[in-house]
Amino acid sequence: MVGFVKKLLQSPRRGVICFLLALCALVVCSGVTRLGFDNDPRVYFSKDNPDLVAFEDFEETYKRDDTIFFVVQSKSGSIFKIENLRAIWELTDKAWGMENAERVDSLVNFMQVSTVGEDLRIEELLLEPELLSQEKLSDIKSYATNHPSIIGRLVSTDSATTLLKVTMLEPEGGEQVLRCYKEADVLAKMMEKKYPDLKIGITGTYAIANTFHMAGVKDATSLFPLMFGVMFLITWMILRSLMATVIVNIVLVLSSVTALGVFGWLGFPLNSTTASAPIVILVIAVADSIHMFRGVQRYAGQGSSLYDAVVLSLEKNFLPIFVTSLTTIFGFLSLGFSEVPPFRELGYLSAIGVAAAFLYSVVLLPLLTVCFGVKLSNHKEFKWIAGLLNFSTSLSRSYFRQVTLVTLVITALALYGISGLRIGDKNSDFFGMEFPFRQAVEMQEKAFKAGHEIEFSLDAREESGVFSPAFLEDMERFQSMLATHSIVSHTESIVTVLKELRMNMNGGDPASYALPASSEEAAQLMLLYETSLPQGRDLNLQLSSDRSKTRVSVVVDNVYTDELISLIGHSEKWFLVEAKHARLDASTGQSVLWSKLYERNTVAMLRSILVALLSITITLIIVMRSFRLGLLSLIPNISPIIFTFGVWCLLYDKIGIIASAVVAMMLGIIVDDTVHLLVQYKNALQKGEADPVSVAIFKVGDSIITTSIILASGFFCLGFSGFQLNAHTGILSATTVISALVLDLLFLPSILYWFANFQEKST
Amino acid sequence: MKVSFLSLVLSCFLLAFAVNVAARESMPATKDSAVQKGMGIAKRAEARDSGFGSYSAKAKMELKNKKGKVTTTRTFDFKFKEVPGDADKALTAFLSPANVKGTVLLTHGHKSRDDDQWIYLPALKRDKRILSSGQTGSFLGSEFSFEDMRSPVIEKYTYRFIRTEKIRGFDCFVVERIPLDKKSGYKKQLVWLDKAELRLHKIEFFDRRMKHSKTFEAKGYKAYKSKYWRPMSISMSNLKNGRSTLITYSGYNFKLELSDTDFHKSVLKRP
């Protein structure tokens, strides 16, 4: 390979070759134009994921729920004011006119069933705002705060917040979602201005999709430029040559775009996670190029011609760059075991990018450097780096026992901390708090104690079976069982509807507020209910079309994954043991999907970490031709990861599914420093140096410190991503890189000193 | 919300015949003449169908999902009576599914106020008058709304003749009508009436965004008492959600001579 590049460099037509190479690269890169972007949170589940299949079956049985929620909060603490109810009426009325709106449900159009003398009255709670008097207001308030389907559901228990649900048609495309959201947003702003007591937030599936778009735009307009700027600046600060910096950045951009191009040609659309790949590639690729240029600078500084310096640098750096690229690629490829498709794609995409970066760094970069005759400033040693290295070697030489022990103790502490880390993920966690959607979700969750929604589908196993009294009784008992769980804040099913109608058919007698006595009675009450349903709603939201299944919707507090899973486990067991007629057909919902995804992914995650560890270790053993050093290299690479998560749990109490991807990915990246160190250590050892550890550190210290700074600052930039998953990846990775550097400069030398000490004593 | 089962049948028909007129070919020269011509067609259509007295029939209602699959089927008997000077009376009795058999709905339509409605649930052995004033809600979960099912009162719309057009072999007038009632779920309706007998063949409904949202169609007309045309089937397709509802009729009987006592609320409890 090196010989081949040398030939290219010597060729008189190297300019043409350079041009042709760039042309090839551009063809590959042109695949970028074929890239689409997938905004659907469902991309995080494989098509054949059994939980997703169950969820989609559920949607097929009942109805897909596309929504826009207006979360309306009164600043003065009560929505039960004439002005505020008028506002809700107006918002309800206006929301009806929104594009794609199929149905609006709010406090004011809630169907009130009541007994008036001998008659049954079925009417919207507030038909017209003109009807609002103090008396009407207190009627509405007392009805709403006592109705099980309103309080805690449409109106918060403290009466300060109300929800307005707009059932939307399934969107025809991304553009339409954005347009509809915009319309809702304008409406909310207009209402806030007209009614200053109100604060209005927007949530729902349309808001999620819109925020995906906003976060994407934010990343494209601020994160990418920031990232690029930082990389450019750092490269320039280290290389002190504009030309070299430009060449490095050409290599960086080409590497990223090549990976994207390959993906485009393969027909994969990007999603919020894989959109971070270009940045990850950029960060990793810059290390290769910097190593190459630092070498060129050094040799040129020692008096070699530009051509000789390039060749020397290539010869010197080829193997380390090759090995580190290889381990990084292994790390990324091991993500292929993940249950989460975007993580797999991120792995493949980054692996392609790293491979491209390697090729561009060893072929294109030397060619460009020679062709353009880059003028390099002298190689400049950074004084502070030398100071740092002095400090680290003397510390680890004198106090190797203490340093090793302290590190081990901290690692153990971190490990203990991690065991307390809870897992939690849901759709809203995708975005940072800077987005209005997240703020609205917080507002909604706080007011309604609603973090998750679980949907239970109950099966009677025969046509019209849901009307049978035995089935309904099971359902009622199931709901009472759920109500005993402190994390359950609300349950809803047709049971409440039937009881209320039954009471009103019996002249409002509270004694009749009970389950129907026969299937016929239940079916007929349901028919009566159906006739009273407002526009855009039908029973298919509650019942399967053959009336053999019905659903119980459960609102659960903002709890962790394990509590959610345990509630579901408990429910499943209840049906096996306690239920006489009803069978549990499915327990599903968005939150359930995420919780189960985590469970599913755990095994996959462990597998990918193991494979990454194994393939990296084997590579190291082969490269260093030493079993012992290969194994030794693992210790300073596992500890930083434990460290990082330890720090994380000091700051937060929960972590998302991204953690699983970060571990395998980072292993491949941070192992590089160790490889450089150990290779030099071995060389020094063979040369019979007196202090091989110190020699090795001084030889590679400069380059591992600069690359670590580049990596850490790059990943740190990723921390500004609008997508929480990417931001967390960035912060976790940056922390890992820094702790890996510290450990490589202190912990690894200490271990090596201890070993040497141990060997001395034993001989 | 209007709770009127009865009016299902009632209104299907009224809808169909609300607008009936003698044919006039000439295109209107001005806007005013278009309004006059539209109104004229509507009035003639109403006059054309009056005087039938009473009748009964059987109906089957099928709700279809997006894929055209029938998800729910219901059958009922209904009786229908013309009330001079006011909207009509209707009695609907469910035949199937078995668990709602015997459920009866009675509607007394009114031109100037909300309809009177009663429901009888045999399992509870109870009848109730239902007070409600909504009209945009779905009729029994179908794509028909109560508003669609109610007998249209000429005074509640403004009319405008638009054009003539041939659909399914019938030369039709196309008349635009705009509801005056603010509570209506529609901004506008386009109505197709054939020139020969002023039978209603099609209505296009436009929602609050003036978007064509639903289409009504009536097919298979037959004449009873040699002049009262009734369709064998009517359907409503919702263009927004892809669902549709089909109602097919059979056994029209115009010879019953039903009296007001047949539509009195006391009939509800009769087996």
mmCIF file with all atom_site columns, N, CA and C in Angstrom, chain A residues 269-308:
data_model
loop_
_atom_site.group_PDB
_atom_site.id
_atom_site.type_symbol
_atom_site.label_atom_id
_atom_site.label_alt_id
_atom_site.label_comp_id
_atom_site.label_asym_id
_atom_site.label_entity_id
_atom_site.label_seq_id
_atom_site.pdbx_PDB_ins_code
_atom_site.Cartn_x
_atom_site.Cartn_y
_atom_site.Cartn_z
_atom_site.occupancy
_atom_site.B_iso_or_equiv
_atom_site.pdbx_formal_charge
_atom_site.auth_seq_id
_atom_site.auth_comp_id
_atom_site.auth_asym_id
_atom_site.auth_atom_id
_atom_site.pdbx_PDB_model_num
ATOM 1   N N  . PRO A 1 269 ? -32.640 5.634  3.976  1.00 0.00 ? 269 PRO A N  1
ATOM 2   C CA . PRO A 1 269 ? -32.888 7.022  4.357  1.00 0.00 ? 269 PRO A CA 1
ATOM 3   C C  . PRO A 1 269 ? -32.166 7.327  5.674  1.00 0.00 ? 269 PRO A C  1
ATOM 4   N N  . LEU A 1 270 ? -31.840 8.577  5.892  1.00 0.00 ? 270 LEU A N  1
ATOM 5   C CA . LEU A 1 270 ? -31.243 8.957  7.180  1.00 0.00 ? 270 LEU A CA 1
ATOM 6   C C  . LEU A 1 270 ? -32.340 9.093  8.229  1.00 0.00 ? 270 LEU A C  1
ATOM 7   N N  . ASN A 1 271 ? -31.969 9.044  9.480  1.00 0.00 ? 271 ASN A N  1
ATOM 8   C CA . ASN A 1 271 ? -32.907 9.381  10.547 1.00 0.00 ? 271 ASN A CA 1
ATOM 9   C C  . ASN A 1 271 ? -32.142 10.201 11.573 1.00 0.00 ? 271 ASN A C  1
ATOM 10  N N  . SER A 1 272 ? -32.830 10.566 12.653 1.00 0.00 ? 272 SER A N  1
ATOM 11  C CA . SER A 1 272 ? -32.203 11.503 13.586 1.00 0.00 ? 272 SER A CA 1
ATOM 12  C C  . SER A 1 272 ? -30.896 10.974 14.146 1.00 0.00 ? 272 SER A C  1
ATOM 13  N N  . THR A 1 273 ? -30.776 9.668  14.321 1.00 0.00 ? 273 THR A N  1
ATOM 14  C CA . THR A 1 273 ? -29.535 9.107  14.868 1.00 0.00 ? 273 THR A CA 1
ATOM 15  C C  . THR A 1 273 ? -28.431 9.064  13.821 1.00 0.00 ? 273 THR A C  1
ATOM 16  N N  . THR A 1 274 ? -28.745 8.530  12.635 1.00 0.00 ? 274 THR A N  1
ATOM 17  C CA . THR A 1 274 ? -27.697 8.417  11.633 1.00 0.00 ? 274 THR A CA 1
ATOM 18  C C  . THR A 1 274 ? -27.273 9.788  11.118 1.00 0.00 ? 274 THR A C  1
ATOM 19  N N  . ALA A 1 275 ? -28.105 10.786 11.339 1.00 0.00 ? 275 ALA A N  1
ATOM 20  C CA . ALA A 1 275 ? -27.723 12.139 10.926 1.00 0.00 ? 275 ALA A CA 1
ATOM 21  C C  . ALA A 1 275 ? -26.497 12.614 11.693 1.00 0.00 ? 275 ALA A C  1
ATOM 22  N N  . SER A 1 276 ? -26.205 11.974 12.833 1.00 0.00 ? 276 SER A N  1
ATOM 23  C CA . SER A 1 276 ? -25.030 12.374 13.591 1.00 0.00 ? 276 SER A CA 1
ATOM 24  C C  . SER A 1 276 ? -23.766 11.722 13.042 1.00 0.00 ? 276 SER A C  1
ATOM 25  N N  . ALA A 1 277 ? -23.919 10.743 12.171 1.00 0.00 ? 277 ALA A N  1
ATOM 26  C CA . ALA A 1 277 ? -22.762 10.022 11.638 1.00 0.00 ? 277 ALA A CA 1
ATOM 27  C C  . ALA A 1 277 ? -21.732 10.939 10.969 1.00 0.00 ? 277 ALA A C  1
ATOM 28  N N  . PRO A 1 278 ? -22.164 11.887 10.126 1.00 0.00 ? 278 PRO A N  1
ATOM 29  C CA . PRO A 1 278 ? -21.171 12.762 9.489  1.00 0.00 ? 278 PRO A CA 1
ATOM 30  C C  . PRO A 1 278 ? -20.264 13.443 10.514 1.00 0.00 ? 278 PRO A C  1
ATOM 31  N N  . ILE A 1 279 ? -20.858 13.821 11.645 1.00 0.00 ? 279 ILE A N  1
ATOM 32  C CA . ILE A 1 279 ? -20.073 14.496 12.675 1.00 0.00 ? 279 ILE A CA 1
ATOM 33  C C  . ILE A 1 279 ? -19.095 13.521 13.324 1.00 0.00 ? 279 ILE A C  1
ATOM 34  N N  . VAL A 1 280 ? -19.594 12.342 13.637 1.00 0.00 ? 280 VAL A N  1
ATOM 35  C CA . VAL A 1 280 ? -18.735 11.319 14.244 1.00 0.00 ? 280 VAL A CA 1
ATOM 36  C C  . VAL A 1 280 ? -17.553 11.015 13.311 1.00 0.00 ? 280 VAL A C  1
ATOM 37  N N  . ILE A 1 281 ? -17.868 10.865 12.026 1.00 0.00 ? 281 ILE A N  1
ATOM 38  C CA . ILE A 1 281 ? -16.816 10.557 11.050 1.00 0.00 ? 281 ILE A CA 1
ATOM 39  C C  . ILE A 1 281 ? -15.812 11.707 10.969 1.00 0.00 ? 281 ILE A C  1
ATOM 40  N N  . LEU A 1 282 ? -16.349 12.912 10.924 1.00 0.00 ? 282 LEU A N  1
ATOM 41  C CA . LEU A 1 282 ? -15.509 14.113 10.851 1.00 0.00 ? 282 LEU A CA 1
ATOM 42  C C  . LEU A 1 282 ? -14.495 14.105 11.986 1.00 0.00 ? 282 LEU A C  1
ATOM 43  N N  . VAL A 1 283 ? -14.990 13.836 13.183 1.00 0.00 ? 283 VAL A N  1
ATOM 44  C CA . VAL A 1 283 ? -14.151 13.879 14.380 1.00 0.00 ? 283 VAL A CA 1
ATOM 45  C C  . VAL A 1 283 ? -13.058 12.814 14.324 1.00 0.00 ? 283 VAL A C  1
ATOM 46  N N  . ILE A 1 284 ? -13.456 11.619 13.897 1.00 0.00 ? 284 ILE A N  1
ATOM 47  C CA . ILE A 1 284 ? -12.483 10.533 13.879 1.00 0.00 ? 284 ILE A CA 1
ATOM 48  C C  . ILE A 1 284 ? -11.477 10.715 12.744 1.00 0.00 ? 284 ILE A C  1
ATOM 49  N N  . ALA A 1 285 ? -11.959 11.175 11.600 1.00 0.00 ? 285 ALA A N  1
ATOM 50  C CA . ALA A 1 285 ? -11.099 11.313 10.429 1.00 0.00 ? 285 ALA A CA 1
ATOM 51  C C  . ALA A 1 285 ? -10.024 12.365 10.661 1.00 0.00 ? 285 ALA A C  1
ATOM 52  N N  . VAL A 1 286 ? -10.349 13.385 11.425 1.00 0.00 ? 286 VAL A N  1
ATOM 53  C CA . VAL A 1 286 ? -9.396  14.458 11.621 1.00 0.00 ? 286 VAL A CA 1
ATOM 54  C C  . VAL A 1 286 ? -8.137  13.939 12.321 1.00 0.00 ? 286 VAL A C  1
ATOM 55  N N  . ALA A 1 287 ? -8.302  12.924 13.165 1.00 0.00 ? 287 ALA A N  1
ATOM 56  C CA . ALA A 1 287 ? -7.146  12.372 13.865 1.00 0.00 ? 287 ALA A CA 1
ATOM 57  C C  . ALA A 1 287 ? -6.135  11.783 12.894 1.00 0.00 ? 287 ALA A C  1
ATOM 58  N N  . ASP A 1 288 ? -6.622  11.013 11.933 1.00 0.00 ? 288 ASP A N  1
ATOM 59  C CA . ASP A 1 288 ? -5.724  10.408 10.931 1.00 0.00 ? 288 ASP A CA 1
ATOM 60  C C  . ASP A 1 288 ? -4.919  11.472 10.198 1.00 0.00 ? 288 ASP A C  1
ATOM 61  N N  . SER A 1 289 ? -5.630  12.483 9.733  1.00 0.00 ? 289 SER A N  1
ATOM 62  C CA . SER A 1 289 ? -4.978  13.529 8.936  1.00 0.00 ? 289 SER A CA 1
ATOM 63  C C  . SER A 1 289 ? -3.958  14.296 9.749  1.00 0.00 ? 289 SER A C  1
ATOM 64  N N  . ILE A 1 290 ? -4.307  14.573 10.995 1.00 0.00 ? 290 ILE A N  1
ATOM 65  C CA . ILE A 1 290 ? -3.385  15.329 11.839 1.00 0.00 ? 290 ILE A CA 1
ATOM 66  C C  . ILE A 1 290 ? -2.087  14.529 12.052 1.00 0.00 ? 290 ILE A C  1
ATOM 67  N N  . HIS A 1 291 ? -2.247  13.242 12.301 1.00 0.00 ? 291 HIS A N  1
ATOM 68  C CA . HIS A 1 291 ? -1.067  12.394 12.468 1.00 0.00 ? 291 HIS A CA 1
ATOM 69  C C  . HIS A 1 291 ? -0.165  12.471 11.253 1.00 0.00 ? 291 HIS A C  1
ATOM 70  N N  . MET A 1 292 ? -0.784  12.388 10.077 1.00 0.00 ? 292 MET A N  1
ATOM 71  C CA . MET A 1 292 ? -0.021  12.439 8.828  1.00 0.00 ? 292 MET A CA 1
ATOM 72  C C  . MET A 1 292 ? 0.731   13.771 8.709  1.00 0.00 ? 292 MET A C  1
ATOM 73  N N  . PHE A 1 293 ? 0.014   14.864 8.938  1.00 0.00 ? 293 PHE A N  1
ATOM 74  C CA . PHE A 1 293 ? 0.635   16.170 8.733  1.00 0.00 ? 293 PHE A CA 1
ATOM 75  C C  . PHE A 1 293 ? 1.703   16.488 9.780  1.00 0.00 ? 293 PHE A C  1
ATOM 76  N N  . ARG A 1 294 ? 1.421   16.047 11.031 1.00 0.00 ? 294 ARG A N  1
ATOM 77  C CA . ARG A 1 294 ? 2.415   16.268 12.078 1.00 0.00 ? 294 ARG A CA 1
ATOM 78  C C  . ARG A 1 294 ? 3.718   15.573 11.684 1.00 0.00 ? 294 ARG A C  1
ATOM 79  N N  . GLY A 1 295 ? 3.579   14.369 11.119 1.00 0.00 ? 295 GLY A N  1
ATOM 80  C CA . GLY A 1 295 ? 4.766   13.626 10.667 1.00 0.00 ? 295 GLY A CA 1
ATOM 81  C C  . GLY A 1 295 ? 5.502   14.395 9.580  1.00 0.00 ? 295 GLY A C  1
ATOM 82  N N  . VAL A 1 296 ? 4.720   14.857 8.592  1.00 0.00 ? 296 VAL A N  1
ATOM 83  C CA . VAL A 1 296 ? 5.318   15.597 7.481  1.00 0.00 ? 296 VAL A CA 1
ATOM 84  C C  . VAL A 1 296 ? 6.064   16.818 8.018  1.00 0.00 ? 296 VAL A C  1
ATOM 85  N N  . GLN A 1 297 ? 5.419   17.527 8.929  1.00 0.00 ? 297 GLN A N  1
ATOM 86  C CA . GLN A 1 297 ? 6.025   18.725 9.519  1.00 0.00 ? 297 GLN A CA 1
ATOM 87  C C  . GLN A 1 297 ? 7.351   18.393 10.196 1.00 0.00 ? 297 GLN A C  1
ATOM 88  N N  . ARG A 1 298 ? 7.284   17.299 10.984 1.00 0.00 ? 298 ARG A N  1
ATOM 89  C CA . ARG A 1 298 ? 8.475   16.933 11.747 1.00 0.00 ? 298 ARG A CA 1
ATOM 90  C C  . ARG A 1 298 ? 9.661   16.646 10.809 1.00 0.00 ? 298 ARG A C  1
ATOM 91  N N  . TYR A 1 299 ? 9.382   15.819 9.771  1.00 0.00 ? 299 TYR A N  1
ATOM 92  C CA . TYR A 1 299 ? 10.488  15.434 8.890  1.00 0.00 ? 299 TYR A CA 1
ATOM 93  C C  . TYR A 1 299 ? 10.949  16.603 8.035  1.00 0.00 ? 299 TYR A C  1
ATOM 94  N N  . ALA A 1 300 ? 9.998   17.430 7.612  1.00 0.00 ? 300 ALA A N  1
ATOM 95  C CA . ALA A 1 300 ? 10.376  18.608 6.838  1.00 0.00 ? 300 ALA A CA 1
ATOM 96  C C  . ALA A 1 300 ? 11.229  19.523 7.711  1.00 0.00 ? 300 ALA A C  1
ATOM 97  N N  . GLY A 1 301 ? 10.850  19.621 8.978  1.00 0.00 ? 301 GLY A N  1
ATOM 98  C CA . GLY A 1 301 ? 11.601  20.447 9.924  1.00 0.00 ? 301 GLY A CA 1
ATOM 99  C C  . GLY A 1 301 ? 13.013  19.920 10.111 1.00 0.00 ? 301 GLY A C  1
ATOM 100 N N  . GLN A 1 302 ? 13.150  18.600 9.959  1.00 0.00 ? 302 GLN A N  1
ATOM 101 C CA . GLN A 1 302 ? 14.479  18.010 10.123 1.00 0.00 ? 302 GLN A CA 1
ATOM 102 C C  . GLN A 1 302 ? 15.299  18.123 8.839  1.00 0.00 ? 302 GLN A C  1
ATOM 103 N N  . GLY A 1 303 ? 14.754  18.780 7.814  1.00 0.00 ? 303 GLY A N  1
ATOM 104 C CA . GLY A 1 303 ? 15.526  19.057 6.615  1.00 0.00 ? 303 GLY A CA 1
ATOM 105 C C  . GLY A 1 303 ? 15.180  18.235 5.408  1.00 0.00 ? 303 GLY A C  1
ATOM 106 N N  . SER A 1 304 ? 14.179  17.345 5.504  1.00 0.00 ? 304 SER A N  1
ATOM 107 C CA . SER A 1 304 ? 13.810  16.553 4.334  1.00 0.00 ? 304 SER A CA 1
ATOM 108 C C  . SER A 1 304 ? 13.050  17.427 3.346  1.00 0.00 ? 304 SER A C  1
ATOM 109 N N  . SER A 1 305 ? 13.093  16.977 2.069  1.00 0.00 ? 305 SER A N  1
ATOM 110 C CA . SER A 1 305 ? 12.273  17.667 1.077  1.00 0.00 ? 305 SER A CA 1
ATOM 111 C C  . SER A 1 305 ? 10.818  17.326 1.357  1.00 0.00 ? 305 SER A C  1
ATOM 112 N N  . LEU A 1 306 ? 9.905   18.105 0.755  1.00 0.00 ? 306 LEU A N  1
ATOM 113 C CA . LEU A 1 306 ? 8.483   17.868 1.008  1.00 0.00 ? 306 LEU A CA 1
ATOM 114 C C  . LEU A 1 306 ? 8.115   16.434 0.640  1.00 0.00 ? 306 LEU A C  1
ATOM 115 N N  . TYR A 1 307 ? 8.591   15.992 -0.551 1.00 0.00 ? 307 TYR A N  1
ATOM 116 C CA . TYR A 1 307 ? 8.271   14.649 -1.010 1.00 0.00 ? 307 TYR A CA 1
ATOM 117 C C  . TYR A 1 307 ? 8.770   13.609 -0.010 1.00 0.00 ? 307 TYR A C  1
ATOM 118 N N  . ASP A 1 308 ? 10.051  13.743 0.413  1.00 0.00 ? 308 ASP A N  1
ATOM 119 C CA . ASP A 1 308 ? 10.621  12.781 1.365  1.00 0.00 ? 308 ASP A CA 1
ATOM 120 C C  . ASP A 1 308 ? 9.861   12.797 2.683  1.00 0.00 ? 308 ASP A C  1
#
